[in-house]
């Protein structure tokens, strides 16, 4: 779930997940294992055998040497050599060396990040993570010149050089790189920004992670970390959901000044960078990074906001009725439905559900997904100190992706598994493009994951005979889609308001809470009763910290997949092959070019309404079953 890198050295893996605490075993962990069965833990030895492995030190040293040698061989020489007769071949060799360094750095950074995600409170791991990050940043200083010099060369000269087949292979990366040209700064300023990141936004990111890791929430007689506390919001017992909601509110309130400082500092840091680079809108740098036009995102946001009444407002009114209430307290928003089946789903059953759904669509897709299970590329148990949530990290093309999740046997966990394996399949297929062109812009990064969920959902729905269970499946899918589309656009609206207002001065925690309540009230509607304490629930959303304005990618992907799935249902043949070819393209093509074979155009304002109508139609069906 990373966007294209234009720097040869990547820092330790940052995931959209926050980090959670403690090093002792917990009752929650044991309970989750009992319900779900024995769960797999990933084997990171395909990257390195351990944080003290001699290969880590030798690779770090090798990376340092390669970066220095690269700078010695190429700095200040690009313009003259590219204009020569063999300029295309010469530059192609330079890009190959640059890519090889990127792959090595990706291996080191990914390993450090994944180990840290597995246990963010172990002191030795935390030190290792920080040390690798500093080494990567220091080494990459020697490479900063390359893309800066490349972007100063005239278009005509570059175009001539790319007629050479060896360099033509890298055309997508070079053309993508040159889109950053208008926002590029003088070399020494770029170097300063780069080096200061360690004591700037990267340090504040670490502070957020470590603060989240250390939080404890008193629920009944237990002191819980954030993951099990959030999980209780989906418990069948109303009193447990209420206790969890109130515990979250108490602890967030006690830490609001810290989170407000982190948020203010990072928003200011981004404003400084945007101002120096010449970005006009607070989200323009994200749009550029995603290779998506601002007007396309604006059309998406407008369509979703206009649909709030017929989507989230209508659904939550239905859900309140199922609980025989006029309104649901905010801690009951994701409560299990009263008519849903009870009992957990064992891990082997979850695996079978997802792989069967994938195989029904494409045997190749299922075979790739199966490797995540057989080769131990998945880390599934809930562990103290482990990152909450879920992600699939691509690592680097010379290795393979890894999936992290916190499996507790719930139906939503099965959909999470389907989601992350969709990412994993995408990352495996795209890896053949190499370290520079495998990463997919966020406009399509969520497509494979959401499509994997849809395949699994449709398979389960088709096999369900019970009317009540069909209702439960439909309702669960609608909730997931509302969380993916409506909630993420509300998050995006919240970020826009915070970053815009921050330009005029610091925001107090109270003011941030007011903005949060405003956007949440608009998106959730009158059937959700927002109780005191909810004003601080913005604090734990990691995307706001690690990837500002990332969140609209989820809504983009969900609406796109709804339209894509409609094409699939009406396709005569060949859809699976076209779909896998789209994934295999990685970052080599613009999203508009990749969608052409399916007859889809995200720049058409009606496109988004079509995707949203799928959610609306499901709510229509639920209303008819009431």
XYZ file of C-alpha atoms in Angstrom:
626
model
C 0.000 0.000 0.000
C 2.752 2.301 -0.823
C 2.877 4.901 -3.520
C 5.667 5.290 -6.019
C 9.006 6.186 -4.474
C 11.147 8.794 -6.177
C 13.939 8.335 -3.694
C 16.249 5.381 -4.009
C 16.285 4.720 -0.302
C 13.163 3.840 1.571
C 12.885 4.190 5.301
C 11.711 1.349 7.536
C 8.249 0.196 6.639
C 5.488 2.498 7.762
C 2.095 0.894 7.784
C -1.362 2.394 8.041
C -1.642 0.605 11.359
C -0.853 2.012 14.769
C 1.273 0.143 17.232
C 0.075 -1.559 20.389
C 1.660 -2.347 23.731
C 3.031 -4.759 26.311
C 5.319 -7.730 26.281
C 3.357 -10.061 28.529
C 0.837 -12.624 27.339
C -2.762 -11.666 27.904
C -6.109 -13.317 28.423
C -7.286 -11.602 25.276
C -4.610 -13.288 23.214
C -5.419 -16.722 24.663
C -9.155 -16.183 24.150
C -8.631 -15.235 20.513
C -6.548 -18.378 19.959
C -9.209 -20.583 21.540
C -11.908 -19.211 19.239
C -9.903 -19.124 16.037
C -7.631 -22.131 16.482
C -3.860 -22.147 16.040
C -2.851 -19.073 14.085
C 0.208 -18.649 11.843
C 3.076 -16.312 12.597
C 5.184 -14.981 9.775
C 8.703 -16.125 8.992
C 10.794 -13.032 8.284
C 13.910 -15.109 7.604
C 13.333 -14.625 3.877
C 14.555 -11.084 4.576
C 16.955 -11.618 7.505
C 17.284 -14.260 10.205
C 17.221 -11.741 13.062
C 18.044 -8.192 14.080
C 21.548 -9.336 15.072
C 22.132 -11.287 11.846
C 25.562 -10.502 10.343
C 23.848 -10.060 6.953
C 22.064 -6.965 8.272
C 25.346 -5.246 9.108
C 27.027 -6.349 5.887
C 24.061 -5.156 3.793
C 24.026 -1.799 5.565
C 27.749 -1.432 4.906
C 27.301 -2.543 1.288
C 24.504 -0.025 0.847
C 26.712 2.778 2.203
C 29.518 1.842 -0.174
C 27.202 1.579 -3.181
C 25.625 4.968 -2.461
C 29.005 6.698 -2.186
C 30.254 4.989 -5.357
C 27.091 5.996 -7.210
C 27.556 9.625 -6.230
C 31.219 9.545 -7.274
C 30.419 8.036 -10.670
C 27.434 10.172 -11.653
C 27.086 13.414 -9.706
C 27.377 16.464 -11.979
C 27.765 14.297 -15.092
C 24.211 13.552 -16.203
C 23.594 16.464 -18.559
C 26.828 15.988 -20.514
C 26.586 12.219 -20.848
C 22.876 12.064 -21.776
C 23.521 14.399 -24.708
C 26.221 12.077 -26.095
C 25.676 9.424 -28.762
C 25.450 6.588 -26.197
C 23.642 8.730 -23.648
C 20.609 6.433 -23.465
C 22.692 3.344 -22.667
C 24.804 5.269 -20.174
C 21.735 6.553 -18.307
C 20.056 3.139 -18.429
C 23.039 1.648 -16.612
C 22.867 4.423 -14.015
C 19.144 3.805 -13.436
C 19.788 0.059 -13.083
C 22.362 0.736 -10.374
C 19.968 3.171 -8.685
C 17.227 0.526 -8.790
C 19.505 -2.138 -7.316
C 20.304 0.147 -4.386
C 16.582 0.816 -3.958
C 15.898 -2.906 -3.792
C 18.591 -3.458 -1.162
C 17.357 -0.507 0.893
C 13.817 -1.801 0.552
C 14.856 -5.138 2.027
C 16.574 -3.501 5.012
C 13.827 -0.968 5.649
C 11.016 -3.471 5.234
C 12.606 -5.911 7.665
C 13.111 -3.232 10.312
C 9.532 -2.016 9.896
C 7.976 -5.483 9.993
C 9.920 -6.524 13.095
C 8.817 -3.277 14.735
C 5.188 -3.881 13.718
C 5.394 -7.284 15.382
C 6.537 -5.761 18.684
C 6.825 -2.004 18.980
C 7.674 -1.895 22.679
C 10.691 -4.198 22.837
C 13.644 -1.890 23.554
C 16.108 -3.761 21.343
C 13.682 -3.780 18.397
C 12.886 -0.097 18.860
C 16.601 0.746 18.820
C 17.145 -1.437 15.748
C 14.263 0.250 13.951
C 15.622 3.712 14.757
C 19.206 2.822 13.846
C 18.243 1.353 10.459
C 16.121 4.408 9.734
C 19.070 6.711 10.447
C 21.443 4.632 8.305
C 19.016 4.661 5.377
C 18.552 8.412 5.617
C 22.285 9.080 5.869
C 23.094 6.844 2.912
C 20.360 8.297 0.736
C 21.903 11.766 0.982
C 24.453 10.537 -1.577
C 21.644 9.747 -4.032
C 19.544 12.889 -3.784
C 21.388 14.530 -6.657
C 20.306 11.886 -9.188
C 16.602 12.613 -9.594
C 17.207 16.347 -9.107
C 19.773 16.461 -11.935
C 17.607 14.230 -14.110
C 14.683 16.614 -13.788
C 16.800 19.591 -14.842
C 17.513 18.057 -18.253
C 15.364 19.320 -21.137
C 12.431 17.173 -22.205
C 13.705 16.903 -25.768
C 17.062 15.517 -24.603
C 15.388 12.979 -22.331
C 12.983 11.931 -25.106
C 15.873 11.289 -27.486
C 17.723 9.227 -24.885
C 14.626 7.128 -24.211
C 14.621 5.933 -27.820
C 17.356 3.584 -26.616
C 15.523 0.343 -25.671
C 17.483 -0.102 -22.438
C 16.383 3.313 -21.159
C 12.951 3.029 -22.777
C 12.221 0.240 -20.290
C 12.303 2.882 -17.561
C 10.122 5.395 -19.438
C 7.143 5.088 -16.996
C 9.397 5.814 -14.019
C 11.173 8.728 -15.715
C 7.927 10.305 -16.945
C 6.395 9.886 -13.490
C 9.470 11.408 -11.890
C 9.271 14.481 -14.113
C 5.765 15.257 -12.843
C 7.492 16.297 -9.613
C 9.730 18.765 -11.467
C 7.677 21.937 -10.771
C 7.896 21.278 -7.013
C 11.581 20.449 -6.862
C 13.870 22.667 -4.786
C 17.552 23.584 -4.984
C 19.796 20.624 -4.167
C 21.021 21.788 -0.769
C 17.482 22.601 0.365
C 16.347 19.128 -0.715
C 19.236 17.658 1.248
C 18.332 19.701 4.317
C 14.686 18.617 4.129
C 15.787 15.027 3.737
C 18.258 14.954 6.632
C 16.002 16.967 8.953
C 13.174 14.451 8.447
C 14.782 12.224 11.089
C 14.420 14.894 13.748
C 11.237 16.260 12.165
C 8.173 14.375 10.964
C 9.796 10.915 11.347
C 10.464 11.582 15.035
C 6.869 12.744 15.588
C 5.628 9.620 13.828
C 7.636 7.513 16.250
C 6.306 9.490 19.199
C 2.752 8.783 18.032
C 3.481 5.059 17.670
C 5.125 4.790 21.064
C 2.417 6.825 22.782
C -0.348 4.658 21.298
C 1.644 1.590 22.357
C 1.840 2.736 25.956
C -1.844 3.612 26.409
C -3.952 1.420 28.700
C -7.735 1.373 28.862
C -9.460 0.236 32.037
C -12.405 -1.983 31.118
C -13.955 -3.645 34.131
C -11.080 -5.034 36.134
C -8.691 -5.269 33.201
C -6.092 -2.901 31.806
C -6.227 -3.405 28.041
C -4.176 -2.149 25.114
C -5.903 -0.341 22.271
C -6.503 -3.333 19.939
C -8.535 -5.480 22.366
C -10.338 -2.372 23.612
C -11.410 -1.382 20.101
C -12.384 -4.998 19.481
C -14.851 -4.823 22.380
C -16.851 -2.252 20.391
C -17.936 -5.265 18.310
C -18.771 -7.463 21.300
C -22.259 -8.960 21.582
C -22.687 -7.727 25.153
C -24.016 -4.119 25.209
C -22.400 -3.429 28.571
C -18.973 -4.397 27.227
C -19.350 -2.098 24.214
C -20.355 0.760 26.483
C -17.504 0.079 28.916
C -15.008 0.009 26.045
C -16.352 3.241 24.554
C -16.122 5.009 27.891
C -12.643 3.607 28.595
C -11.395 4.880 25.240
C -12.854 8.307 25.984
C -11.214 8.503 29.439
C -7.737 7.552 28.277
C -7.894 9.743 25.166
C -8.967 12.681 27.314
C -6.017 12.158 29.642
C -3.637 12.240 26.649
C -5.288 14.892 24.485
C -2.523 17.480 24.861
C 0.110 15.072 23.533
C -1.974 14.070 20.523
C -2.925 17.684 19.815
C 0.778 18.645 19.862
C 1.673 15.802 17.476
C -1.164 16.759 15.121
C -0.333 20.471 15.176
C 3.374 19.868 14.649
C 2.921 17.510 11.703
C 0.333 19.789 10.082
C 2.773 22.716 10.408
C 5.627 20.590 9.081
C 3.549 19.723 6.022
C 2.520 23.362 5.520
C 6.183 24.440 5.500
C 7.065 21.779 2.936
C 4.024 22.570 0.766
C 4.763 26.312 0.870
C 8.403 25.880 -0.143
C 7.484 23.516 -2.952
C 4.631 25.637 -4.242
C 1.607 23.423 -3.585
C -1.570 25.482 -3.400
C -4.124 23.166 -1.798
C -3.476 21.256 1.431
C -3.977 17.912 -0.351
C -2.211 18.683 -3.642
C 1.003 16.913 -2.646
C -0.978 13.734 -1.953
C -2.808 14.005 -5.278
C 0.531 14.373 -7.066
C 1.933 11.390 -5.178
C -1.162 9.380 -6.145
C -0.958 10.553 -9.772
C -4.609 11.597 -9.648
C -6.133 14.917 -10.668
C -7.555 17.149 -7.931
C -10.877 17.475 -9.762
C -11.295 13.674 -9.780
C -10.899 13.519 -6.004
C -13.184 16.524 -5.570
C -15.848 14.771 -7.661
C -15.516 11.646 -5.517
C -15.809 13.623 -2.280
C -18.820 15.612 -3.524
C -20.609 12.458 -4.672
C -20.060 10.662 -1.369
C -21.068 13.632 0.766
C -24.233 14.091 -1.271
C -24.993 10.394 -0.738
C -24.733 10.477 3.090
C -28.563 10.582 3.552
C -29.274 7.590 1.299
C -26.313 5.569 2.571
C -25.107 5.921 6.158
C -28.081 7.895 7.500
C -30.553 5.384 6.083
C -28.580 2.302 7.101
C -28.026 3.390 10.706
C -31.732 4.181 10.998
C -32.405 0.597 9.897
C -29.828 -0.775 12.325
C -31.274 1.174 15.256
C -34.657 -0.376 14.413
C -33.177 -3.876 14.500
C -32.065 -3.097 18.050
C -35.545 -1.685 18.774
C -34.134 1.779 19.397
C -34.581 5.168 17.767
C -30.875 5.927 18.094
C -27.684 3.952 18.664
C -24.958 5.219 20.988
C -21.743 5.784 19.089
C -20.148 2.757 20.778
C -22.913 0.567 19.269
C -22.295 1.666 15.677
C -20.421 -1.555 14.816
C -22.342 -3.800 17.224
C -23.005 -7.340 15.931
C -26.473 -7.620 14.465
C -29.007 -9.349 16.729
C -29.914 -11.856 13.994
C -26.321 -12.656 12.975
C -24.938 -16.130 13.631
C -22.957 -16.574 16.826
C -19.713 -18.445 17.196
C -16.251 -17.805 15.847
C -14.799 -18.812 12.487
C -11.747 -21.030 12.831
C -8.645 -20.069 10.861
C -8.759 -23.125 8.516
C -12.362 -22.244 7.630
C -11.437 -18.609 6.950
C -8.575 -19.749 4.731
C -10.872 -22.079 2.819
C -13.553 -19.403 2.354
C -11.137 -16.922 0.833
C -9.179 -19.345 -1.340
C -12.382 -20.960 -2.667
C -13.730 -17.523 -3.634
C -10.426 -16.579 -5.272
C -10.220 -19.919 -7.128
C -13.749 -19.487 -8.492
C -12.560 -16.274 -10.125
C -9.044 -17.277 -11.186
C -6.943 -20.362 -10.307
C -3.801 -18.250 -10.782
C -5.029 -15.712 -8.248
C -5.806 -18.481 -5.726
C -2.421 -20.146 -6.259
C -0.614 -16.892 -5.468
C -2.783 -16.290 -2.388
C -2.182 -19.843 -1.167
C 1.548 -19.197 -0.930
C 0.887 -16.700 1.864
C -0.378 -19.632 3.953
C 2.040 -22.371 2.903
C 5.177 -20.204 2.968
C 4.351 -18.384 6.234
C 3.892 -14.905 4.837
C 1.057 -14.141 7.291
C 1.195 -13.056 10.931
C -2.321 -13.571 12.333
C -2.398 -13.781 16.178
C -3.282 -10.910 18.493
C -0.122 -10.212 20.505
C 0.734 -7.591 23.085
C 3.004 -5.053 21.435
C 1.852 -5.971 17.927
C 0.433 -3.379 15.549
C -3.367 -3.380 15.555
C -5.358 -3.469 12.349
C -3.990 -5.121 9.231
C -1.741 -4.499 6.238
C 0.061 -6.210 3.382
C 3.581 -4.880 2.975
C 5.169 -5.400 -0.477
C 8.738 -5.334 0.933
C 10.830 -5.351 -2.244
C 10.656 -7.157 -5.611
C 13.582 -9.457 -4.820
C 11.603 -10.821 -1.853
C 7.807 -11.058 -1.406
C 4.979 -9.391 0.543
C 3.999 -10.083 4.146
C 0.525 -9.772 5.654
C -0.124 -8.666 9.224
C -3.568 -8.970 10.813
C -5.138 -9.573 14.207
C -7.438 -12.545 13.645
C -10.123 -13.127 16.270
C -12.562 -15.356 14.395
C -15.146 -12.742 13.476
C -16.840 -12.558 10.046
C -15.210 -9.160 9.555
C -11.819 -10.792 10.126
C -12.499 -13.123 7.178
C -13.167 -10.076 5.003
C -9.956 -8.493 6.309
C -8.055 -11.628 5.287
C -9.627 -11.451 1.808
C -8.740 -7.736 1.632
C -5.085 -8.109 2.576
C -4.570 -11.139 0.336
C -5.915 -9.014 -2.521
C -3.119 -6.562 -1.805
C -0.658 -9.446 -1.575
C -1.635 -10.907 -4.949
C -1.347 -7.426 -6.503
C 2.113 -6.935 -5.008
C 3.353 -10.349 -6.177
C 2.101 -9.765 -9.734
C 3.550 -6.241 -9.923
C 6.977 -7.214 -8.557
C 8.259 -8.208 -12.018
C 8.362 -4.483 -12.895
C 11.284 -3.942 -10.532
C 11.776 -1.742 -7.496
C 11.123 1.537 -9.316
C 7.954 0.578 -11.192
C 6.302 -2.129 -9.066
C 4.672 0.229 -6.513
C 1.133 1.222 -7.457
C -0.254 4.733 -6.944
C -2.946 4.881 -4.285
C -5.617 5.449 -6.924
C -5.407 1.728 -7.686
C -3.664 0.432 -4.560
C -6.975 -0.444 -2.880
C -8.612 -1.941 -5.971
C -7.287 -5.501 -5.673
C -7.964 -5.627 -1.944
C -11.567 -4.463 -2.190
C -12.139 -6.723 -5.206
C -10.884 -9.677 -3.146
C -13.374 -8.788 -0.426
C -16.193 -8.550 -2.968
C -15.359 -11.969 -4.433
C -15.428 -13.520 -0.968
C -18.638 -11.752 0.025
C -20.469 -12.727 -3.182
C -19.356 -16.338 -2.784
C -20.629 -16.520 0.802
C -23.862 -14.765 -0.114
C -24.488 -17.177 -2.978
C -24.044 -20.171 -0.660
C -26.328 -18.794 2.080
C -29.830 -20.297 2.149
C -31.109 -18.834 5.417
C -32.997 -15.554 4.972
C -31.700 -14.250 8.296
C -28.118 -15.112 7.479
C -28.461 -13.493 4.062
C -29.722 -10.393 5.837
C -26.781 -10.516 8.237
C -24.267 -10.927 5.404
C -25.785 -8.060 3.426
C -25.870 -5.810 6.480
C -22.274 -6.672 7.346
C -21.144 -5.853 3.826
C -23.035 -2.544 3.873
C -21.352 -1.650 7.181
C -17.947 -2.449 5.716
C -18.660 -0.346 2.634
C -19.903 2.558 4.743
C -16.710 2.319 6.808
C -14.677 2.210 3.594
C -16.470 4.957 1.682
C -18.469 7.262 3.952
C -16.185 7.107 6.979
C -13.005 7.601 4.964
C -14.408 10.625 3.135
C -15.442 12.034 6.523
C -11.828 11.446 7.640
C -10.616 13.284 4.536
C -12.976 16.199 5.282
C -11.668 16.300 8.861
C -8.056 16.401 7.680
C -8.785 19.150 5.184
C -10.405 21.274 7.901
C -7.578 20.709 10.400
C -4.760 21.413 7.920
C -6.543 24.455 6.493
C -7.222 25.984 9.904
C -3.709 25.142 11.126
C -2.342 27.627 8.575
C -3.756 30.368 10.815
C -2.255 29.070 14.050
C -2.308 26.143 16.454
C -5.520 24.285 17.193
C -6.385 23.276 20.733
C -7.461 19.706 21.405
C -10.934 21.117 22.051
C -11.027 22.783 18.625
C -9.830 19.630 16.867
C -12.573 17.758 18.712
C -15.178 20.258 17.505
C -14.118 19.710 13.898
C -14.220 15.949 14.433
C -17.742 16.037 15.877
C -18.944 18.224 13.015
C -17.759 15.921 10.215
C -18.775 12.781 12.107
C -22.247 14.144 12.791
C -22.702 14.958 9.103
C -21.574 11.528 7.957
C -23.214 9.308 10.573
C -26.589 11.025 10.621
C -29.318 11.425 13.244
C -29.643 7.724 14.103
C -26.221 7.692 15.800
C -26.229 9.305 19.238
C -22.771 10.838 19.715
C -22.150 10.762 23.450
C -19.599 12.815 25.448
C -16.055 11.529 24.969
C -16.357 10.829 21.260
C -14.840 14.219 20.494
C -11.367 12.740 21.045
C -11.696 9.620 18.880
C -9.644 11.289 16.135
C -6.555 10.625 18.205
C -5.984 6.981 17.332
C -6.375 7.167 13.528
C -2.834 6.422 12.278
C -3.402 7.582 8.695
C -3.638 11.198 9.875
C -0.093 10.868 11.226
C 1.739 8.536 8.850
C 0.031 9.349 5.527
C -1.898 12.651 5.461
C -4.889 12.504 3.086
C -4.276 8.811 2.347
C -7.824 7.925 3.381
C -9.686 8.872 0.207
C -7.877 6.007 -1.551
C -10.191 3.573 0.266
C -13.327 5.287 -1.036
C -11.739 5.575 -4.482
C -11.005 1.840 -4.486
C -14.412 0.762 -3.167
C -16.419 2.796 -5.683
C -14.097 1.712 -8.487
C -14.478 -1.953 -7.547
C -18.261 -1.667 -7.463
C -18.143 -0.509 -11.070
C -15.481 -3.072 -11.964
C -17.510 -5.904 -10.440
C -20.547 -4.884 -12.484
C -18.392 -5.245 -15.630
C -17.260 -8.680 -14.371
C -20.819 -9.896 -13.818
C -21.770 -8.884 -17.357
C -18.546 -10.000 -19.049
C -18.712 -12.912 -21.487
C -15.120 -14.117 -21.040
C -11.576 -12.942 -20.542
C -12.304 -10.644 -17.595
C -9.995 -12.460 -15.161
C -7.099 -12.252 -17.615
C -7.649 -8.506 -18.170
C -7.949 -7.979 -14.417
C -4.702 -9.800 -13.587
C -2.940 -7.920 -16.393
C -4.083 -4.663 -14.786
C -2.580 -5.745 -11.458
C 0.616 -6.961 -13.091
C 1.157 -3.506 -14.638
C 2.052 -2.145 -11.196
C 3.015 1.511 -11.521
C 3.873 1.424 -15.228
C 0.597 2.996 -16.390
C -1.748 5.813 -15.330
C -4.949 4.612 -13.694
C -7.037 5.939 -16.604
C -5.071 3.776 -19.048
C -5.462 0.695 -16.843
C -9.240 1.133 -16.613
C -9.748 1.580 -20.374
C -10.032 -2.161 -21.168
C -13.015 -2.288 -18.801
C -14.767 0.719 -20.308
C -14.437 2.733 -17.079
C -13.516 6.417 -16.743
C -13.084 7.798 -13.221
C -13.005 11.335 -14.608
C -16.683 11.052 -15.530
C -18.685 12.533 -12.600
C -21.349 9.849 -13.134
C -18.736 7.170 -12.477
C -18.840 7.694 -8.720
C -22.633 7.729 -8.572
C -22.621 4.312 -10.226
C -20.344 2.900 -7.553
C -22.393 4.410 -4.740
C -25.627 3.059 -6.206
C -24.379 -0.470 -5.477
C -24.344 0.325 -1.743
C -27.727 2.017 -1.995
C -29.212 -1.030 -3.746
C -28.037 -3.299 -0.923
C -29.733 -1.022 1.616
C -32.883 -1.167 -0.552
C -32.790 -4.961 -0.271
C -32.290 -4.779 3.492
C -35.273 -2.443 3.831
C -37.343 -4.937 1.877
C -36.346 -7.703 4.296
C -37.209 -5.698 7.414
